[in-house]
Amino acid sequence: KCENGLWHIAIPIIVAGRHMATMFITQFFFDDETIDSERFVNQAKEYDFDVDSYLQAINSLPIFTKEKIEYGLVFYKVMARFIVDLAEQSLKVISTKNILDQREDYQSLVDNINIGVYRIAPPDRFVRINRAVARMFGYKSTDEMMTLPPTVLYQNPADYCALLDELYIQGPLSDRVVQMKAAD
């Protein structure tokens, strides 16, 4: 209840931990309270409002039972939850789009860089190969290489398995030397 003697209900809308908006059910009376008309007459005089117009506005405000407000709150909370869910789904779509845009930028960079880059899905298949790898290893195209197992690039296929084991145990490796071989 505000200082002016009117009831207000506020339902915050919080999206991804941030307060984005507030829904208000505002300026009403409960049916079990006595409306202090003298208070509103004094307010009208204090703020130099037309007393009759001000009282007419006050008397036109809705009067609710507590049960009706509780019922309305259930509805408005569900509506707020719907708005929050919709907003959070929109944020996920935006985030996914940003990730895909970054991935496209990454793919373009990998495809066009003059350094050999390939990705594998252990134990034995390529996921991605750039043109530089195909050229480096003497293959006509990346499509041709994609049909082969990654072990074809290693002089000793056991080196491939050992490299995978090290990656699983240690994570990223540097200064690791393996003997590889070209198509010819």
GROMACS .gro file of C-alpha atoms in nm:
model
  184
    1LYS     CA    1   0.000   0.000   0.000
    2CYS     CA    2   0.152   0.330  -0.104
    3GLU     CA    3   0.163   0.648   0.102
    4ASN     CA    4  -0.139   0.773  -0.094
    5GLY     CA    5  -0.350   0.486   0.040
    6LEU     CA    6  -0.370   0.286  -0.285
    7TRP     CA    7  -0.265  -0.074  -0.338
    8HIS     CA    8  -0.006  -0.174  -0.600
    9ILE     CA    9   0.139  -0.514  -0.690
   10ALA     CA   10   0.468  -0.547  -0.877
   11ILE     CA   11   0.590  -0.865  -1.045
   12PRO     CA   12   0.954  -0.844  -1.154
   13ILE     CA   13   1.059  -1.000  -1.483
   14ILE     CA   14   1.411  -1.134  -1.446
   15VAL     CA   15   1.578  -1.276  -1.757
   16ALA     CA   16   1.910  -1.458  -1.727
   17GLY     CA   17   1.968  -1.306  -1.385
   18ARG     CA   18   1.895  -0.947  -1.497
   19HIS     CA   19   1.591  -0.742  -1.400
   20MET     CA   20   1.443  -0.648  -1.737
   21ALA     CA   21   1.095  -0.520  -1.651
   22THR     CA   22   0.822  -0.514  -1.391
   23MET     CA   23   0.453  -0.590  -1.443
   24PHE     CA   24   0.224  -0.380  -1.228
   25ILE     CA   25  -0.129  -0.431  -1.103
   26THR     CA   26  -0.179  -0.087  -0.968
   27GLN     CA   27  -0.413   0.157  -0.796
   28PHE     CA   28  -0.692  -0.046  -0.646
   29PHE     CA   29  -0.865  -0.102  -0.313
   30PHE     CA   30  -0.958  -0.419  -0.129
   31ASP     CA   31  -1.328  -0.475  -0.066
   32ASP     CA   32  -1.279  -0.523   0.307
   33GLU     CA   33  -1.118  -0.184   0.371
   34THR     CA   34  -1.277   0.151   0.436
   35ILE     CA   35  -1.176   0.416   0.184
   36ASP     CA   36  -1.062   0.727   0.370
   37SER     CA   37  -1.232   0.995   0.157
   38GLU     CA   38  -1.110   1.271   0.385
   39ARG     CA   39  -0.750   1.170   0.310
   40PHE     CA   40  -0.813   1.210  -0.064
   41VAL     CA   41  -0.990   1.544  -0.015
   42ASN     CA   42  -0.683   1.666   0.176
   43GLN     CA   43  -0.450   1.538  -0.099
   44ALA     CA   44  -0.653   1.719  -0.364
   45LYS     CA   45  -0.632   2.043  -0.167
   46GLU     CA   46  -0.259   1.995  -0.094
   47TYR     CA   47  -0.173   1.949  -0.463
   48ASP     CA   48  -0.430   2.200  -0.586
   49PHE     CA   49  -0.639   1.941  -0.770
   50ASP     CA   50  -1.007   1.987  -0.838
   51VAL     CA   51  -1.155   1.805  -0.537
   52ASP     CA   52  -1.464   1.672  -0.716
   53SER     CA   53  -1.263   1.542  -1.017
   54TYR     CA   54  -1.003   1.388  -0.787
   55LEU     CA   55  -1.266   1.210  -0.574
   56GLN     CA   56  -1.442   1.095  -0.891
   57ALA     CA   57  -1.112   0.945  -1.013
   58ILE     CA   58  -1.053   0.779  -0.673
   59ASN     CA   59  -1.409   0.640  -0.667
   60SER     CA   60  -1.362   0.493  -1.017
   61LEU     CA   61  -1.065   0.280  -0.905
   62PRO     CA   62  -1.133  -0.093  -0.896
   63ILE     CA   63  -1.220  -0.269  -0.573
   64PHE     CA   64  -1.104  -0.632  -0.552
   65THR     CA   65  -1.148  -0.919  -0.311
   66LYS     CA   66  -0.829  -1.078  -0.179
   67GLU     CA   67  -0.931  -1.399  -0.356
   68LYS     CA   68  -0.960  -1.217  -0.690
   69ILE     CA   69  -0.614  -1.065  -0.643
   70GLU     CA   70  -0.468  -1.405  -0.552
   71TYR     CA   71  -0.631  -1.556  -0.862
   72GLY     CA   72  -0.500  -1.268  -1.075
   73LEU     CA   73  -0.152  -1.310  -0.930
   74VAL     CA   74  -0.145  -1.672  -1.039
   75PHE     CA   75  -0.231  -1.560  -1.393
   76TYR     CA   76   0.023  -1.275  -1.398
   77LYS     CA   77   0.299  -1.493  -1.253
   78VAL     CA   78   0.235  -1.751  -1.526
   79MET     CA   79   0.239  -1.473  -1.785
   80ALA     CA   80   0.565  -1.335  -1.641
   81ARG     CA   81   0.717  -1.686  -1.651
   82PHE     CA   82   0.606  -1.717  -2.015
   83ILE     CA   83   0.772  -1.383  -2.100
   84VAL     CA   84   1.091  -1.488  -1.917
   85ASP     CA   85   1.099  -1.826  -2.094
   86LEU     CA   86   1.044  -1.660  -2.432
   87ALA     CA   87   1.318  -1.403  -2.364
   88GLU     CA   88   1.563  -1.669  -2.244
   89GLN     CA   89   1.493  -1.880  -2.553
   90SER     CA   90   1.558  -1.570  -2.766
   91LEU     CA   91   1.888  -1.516  -2.585
   92LYS     CA   92   1.984  -1.878  -2.657
   93VAL     CA   93   1.901  -1.830  -3.025
   94ILE     CA   94   2.112  -1.513  -3.037
   95SER     CA   95   2.398  -1.688  -2.857
   96THR     CA   96   2.381  -1.986  -3.092
   97LYS     CA   97   2.380  -1.753  -3.393
   98ASN     CA   98   2.687  -1.574  -3.258
   99ILE     CA   99   2.863  -1.906  -3.204
  100LEU     CA  100   2.774  -2.017  -3.556
  101ASP     CA  101   2.897  -1.686  -3.699
  102GLN     CA  102   3.224  -1.730  -3.509
  103ARG     CA  103   3.245  -2.089  -3.628
  104GLU     CA  104   3.194  -1.975  -3.988
  105ASP     CA  105   3.473  -1.718  -3.941
  106TYR     CA  106   3.692  -1.992  -3.791
  107GLN     CA  107   3.610  -2.232  -4.075
  108SER     CA  108   3.689  -1.968  -4.334
  109LEU     CA  109   4.021  -1.894  -4.164
  110VAL     CA  110   4.111  -2.265  -4.137
  111ASP     CA  111   4.011  -2.331  -4.496
  112ASN     CA  112   4.220  -2.047  -4.634
  113ILE     CA  113   4.526  -2.041  -4.410
  114ASN     CA  114   4.845  -2.179  -4.561
  115ILE     CA  115   4.914  -2.395  -4.255
  116GLY     CA  116   4.797  -2.754  -4.247
  117VAL     CA  117   4.505  -2.807  -4.010
  118TYR     CA  118   4.294  -3.118  -3.964
  119ARG     CA  119   4.054  -3.249  -3.703
  120ILE     CA  120   3.994  -3.609  -3.624
  121ALA     CA  121   3.729  -3.810  -3.445
  122PRO     CA  122   3.919  -4.087  -3.270
  123PRO     CA  123   3.990  -4.357  -3.329
  124ASP     CA  124   4.010  -4.344  -3.706
  125ARG     CA  125   3.838  -4.077  -3.909
  126PHE     CA  126   3.895  -3.722  -4.026
  127VAL     CA  127   3.630  -3.464  -3.939
  128ARG     CA  128   3.784  -3.169  -4.123
  129ILE     CA  129   4.085  -3.116  -4.347
  130ASN     CA  130   4.196  -2.788  -4.497
  131ARG     CA  131   4.346  -2.751  -4.845
  132ALA     CA  132   4.695  -2.689  -4.705
  133VAL     CA  133   4.701  -3.038  -4.547
  134ALA     CA  134   4.589  -3.199  -4.872
  135ARG     CA  135   4.864  -3.014  -5.064
  136MET     CA  136   5.124  -3.086  -4.794
  137PHE     CA  137   5.060  -3.459  -4.804
  138GLY     CA  138   5.027  -3.479  -5.183
  139TYR     CA  139   4.653  -3.545  -5.217
  140LYS     CA  140   4.446  -3.397  -5.500
  141SER     CA  141   4.166  -3.275  -5.271
  142THR     CA  142   4.040  -3.267  -4.916
  143ASP     CA  143   3.754  -3.496  -5.027
  144GLU     CA  144   4.004  -3.761  -5.129
  145MET     CA  145   4.175  -3.745  -4.789
  146MET     CA  146   3.844  -3.754  -4.599
  147THR     CA  147   3.787  -4.110  -4.722
  148LEU     CA  148   4.108  -4.231  -4.556
  149PRO     CA  149   4.185  -4.309  -4.192
  150PRO     CA  150   4.421  -4.061  -4.018
  151THR     CA  151   4.678  -4.336  -3.965
  152VAL     CA  152   4.775  -4.308  -4.336
  153LEU     CA  153   4.963  -3.987  -4.249
  154TYR     CA  154   5.199  -4.163  -4.006
  155GLN     CA  155   5.510  -4.364  -4.094
  156ASN     CA  156   5.423  -4.584  -3.800
  157PRO     CA  157   5.048  -4.616  -3.722
  158ALA     CA  158   5.140  -4.688  -3.357
  159ASP     CA  159   5.271  -4.328  -3.335
  160TYR     CA  160   4.915  -4.208  -3.407
  161CYS     CA  161   4.776  -4.417  -3.121
  162ALA     CA  162   5.052  -4.301  -2.885
  163LEU     CA  163   4.984  -3.938  -2.980
  164LEU     CA  164   4.611  -3.980  -2.903
  165ASP     CA  165   4.694  -4.139  -2.567
  166GLU     CA  166   4.920  -3.846  -2.478
  167LEU     CA  167   4.654  -3.595  -2.580
  168TYR     CA  168   4.395  -3.766  -2.357
  169ILE     CA  169   4.631  -3.774  -2.060
  170GLN     CA  170   4.814  -3.441  -2.092
  171GLY     CA  171   4.586  -3.224  -2.302
  172PRO     CA  172   4.747  -2.996  -2.563
  173LEU     CA  173   5.098  -3.098  -2.664
  174SER     CA  174   5.390  -2.898  -2.796
  175ASP     CA  175   5.728  -2.996  -2.938
  176ARG     CA  176   5.605  -3.348  -3.012
  177VAL     CA  177   5.785  -3.506  -3.306
  178VAL     CA  178   5.635  -3.784  -3.518
  179GLN     CA  179   5.735  -3.916  -3.857
  180MET     CA  180   5.465  -3.867  -4.116
  181LYS     CA  181   5.436  -3.961  -4.481
  182ALA     CA  182   5.292  -3.813  -4.798
  183ALA     CA  183   5.065  -3.991  -5.044
  184ASP     CA  184   5.361  -4.067  -5.270
   0.00000   0.00000   0.00000
